[in-house]
Short mmCIF file of C-alpha atoms in Angstrom, two decimals:
data_model
loop_
_atom_site.label_atom_id
_atom_site.label_comp_id
_atom_site.label_asym_id
_atom_site.label_seq_id
_atom_site.Cartn_x
_atom_site.Cartn_y
_atom_site.Cartn_z
CA MET A 71 0.00 0.00 0.00
CA LYS A 72 1.24 3.54 -0.81
CA THR A 73 1.46 6.42 1.65
CA PHE A 74 -0.07 9.75 0.66
CA GLU A 75 0.32 13.13 2.31
CA ILE A 76 -2.93 15.11 2.35
CA GLU A 77 -2.98 18.71 3.55
CA ILE A 78 -5.98 20.22 5.36
CA THR A 79 -6.12 24.01 5.55
CA GLU A 80 -8.84 25.85 7.43
CA THR A 81 -9.22 29.58 6.95
CA LEU A 82 -10.62 31.86 9.62
CA GLN A 83 -11.39 35.42 8.60
CA THR A 84 -12.54 38.67 10.16
CA VAL A 85 -12.53 42.31 9.11
CA GLN A 86 -11.52 44.92 11.67
CA LYS A 87 -12.50 48.57 11.22
CA VAL A 88 -9.81 50.84 12.61
CA LYS A 89 -9.53 54.62 12.71
CA ALA A 90 -5.98 55.66 11.83
CA ASN A 91 -4.02 58.34 10.02
CA ASN A 92 -2.79 55.93 7.35
CA TYR A 93 -2.71 52.28 6.32
CA GLU A 94 0.54 51.53 8.13
CA GLU A 95 -0.89 52.79 11.42
CA ALA A 96 -4.12 50.84 10.92
CA TYR A 97 -2.21 47.68 10.05
CA SER A 98 0.09 48.07 13.03
CA THR A 99 -2.84 48.58 15.39
CA VAL A 100 -4.65 45.46 14.20
CA ASN A 101 -1.44 43.41 14.04
CA ASN A 102 -0.53 44.35 17.62
CA LYS A 103 -4.03 43.58 18.88
CA TYR A 104 -3.86 40.18 17.16
CA LYS A 105 -0.41 39.41 18.57
CA ASN A 106 -1.55 40.47 22.06
CA GLU A 107 -4.59 38.17 21.71
CA GLU A 108 -7.04 41.07 21.86
CA ILE A 109 -8.41 39.72 18.56
CA ILE A 110 -9.02 35.97 18.62
CA LEU A 111 -10.58 34.17 15.71
CA GLY A 112 -12.71 31.15 16.43
CA ALA A 113 -15.19 28.82 14.79
CA GLU A 114 -17.64 31.69 14.17
CA GLU A 115 -15.06 33.28 11.81
CA TYR A 116 -14.73 30.10 9.74
CA ALA A 117 -14.43 30.96 6.03
CA ASP A 118 -13.17 27.91 4.13
CA THR A 119 -11.55 24.46 4.18
CA GLU A 120 -9.25 23.05 1.53
CA ILE A 121 -8.22 19.39 1.44
CA THR A 122 -5.52 18.82 -1.16
CA PRO A 123 -2.50 16.67 -1.92
CA TYR A 124 0.48 18.06 0.02
CA LEU A 125 2.38 20.01 -2.64
CA TYR A 126 5.77 19.66 -0.97
CA SER A 127 5.51 15.91 -0.63
CA GLU A 128 8.62 14.00 -1.70
CA GLY A 129 6.40 12.11 -4.14
CA TYR A 130 5.82 15.26 -6.23
CA LYS A 131 9.41 16.56 -6.23
CA ASN A 132 10.43 15.08 -9.62
CA THR A 133 7.25 16.25 -11.32
CA ILE A 134 7.55 19.80 -9.97
CA GLU A 135 11.20 20.02 -11.07
CA ASN A 136 10.41 18.76 -14.59
CA PRO A 137 10.86 21.69 -17.07
CA GLN A 138 8.11 20.39 -19.39
CA PHE A 139 5.67 20.21 -16.49
CA LYS A 140 6.61 23.74 -15.40
CA ASN A 141 6.04 25.04 -18.93
CA TYR A 142 2.64 23.31 -19.04
CA ILE A 143 1.69 24.95 -15.73
CA LEU A 144 2.82 28.39 -16.96
CA GLN A 145 0.74 28.07 -20.15
CA ASN A 146 -2.30 27.13 -18.07
CA ALA A 147 -1.67 29.99 -15.63
CA GLU A 148 -1.59 32.54 -18.47
CA LYS A 149 -5.12 31.50 -19.51
CA ILE A 150 -6.40 31.67 -15.94
CA LEU A 151 -4.83 35.08 -15.24
CA LEU A 152 -6.84 36.62 -18.07
CA GLU A 153 -10.07 35.44 -16.41
CA MET A 154 -9.21 36.62 -12.87
CA SER A 155 -10.72 39.74 -11.31
CA THR A 156 -8.54 42.68 -10.38
CA GLU A 157 -9.06 41.82 -6.69
CA GLU A 158 -7.85 38.25 -7.23
CA LEU A 159 -4.82 39.48 -9.18
CA ILE A 160 -3.96 41.95 -6.40
CA LYS A 161 -3.97 39.19 -3.79
CA LEU A 162 -1.96 36.87 -6.01
CA SER A 163 0.64 39.42 -7.09
CA PHE A 164 0.99 41.75 -4.11
CA GLY A 165 -0.76 40.17 -1.14
CA ASP A 166 -2.98 43.19 -0.52
CA ILE A 167 -4.22 46.44 -2.07
CA GLU A 168 -1.79 48.70 -0.18
CA ASN A 169 1.24 46.80 -1.49
CA ALA A 170 -0.19 47.03 -5.03
CA ILE A 171 -0.79 50.78 -4.72
CA ASN A 172 2.67 51.44 -3.29
CA SER A 173 4.33 49.36 -6.00
CA PHE A 174 2.30 51.15 -8.70
CA LYS A 175 3.32 54.57 -7.33
CA ASN A 176 6.99 53.55 -7.40
CA THR A 177 6.98 52.53 -11.09
#
């Protein structure tokens, strides 16, 4: 019998409204509250569950390192990128809107 590594990822999510002079201050305030356990996410903030093959499994190493496989993935990704919303592209490329805006301003 083979052994398979299956990854389970649960996502908890909340939105905090913060009054601040700028994004950095707002982020810092929320980040500090989270680190100090003033914001605790629980089952009521459940957003999603993903159950997938573990990408970094030793069993996938040769496939992932295969140049032909990588090229195939890139071609597929190009098609998908054209169909993604701006919001999805921001998260994928920059992590969040503030990083995207700051990068755009610096070009």
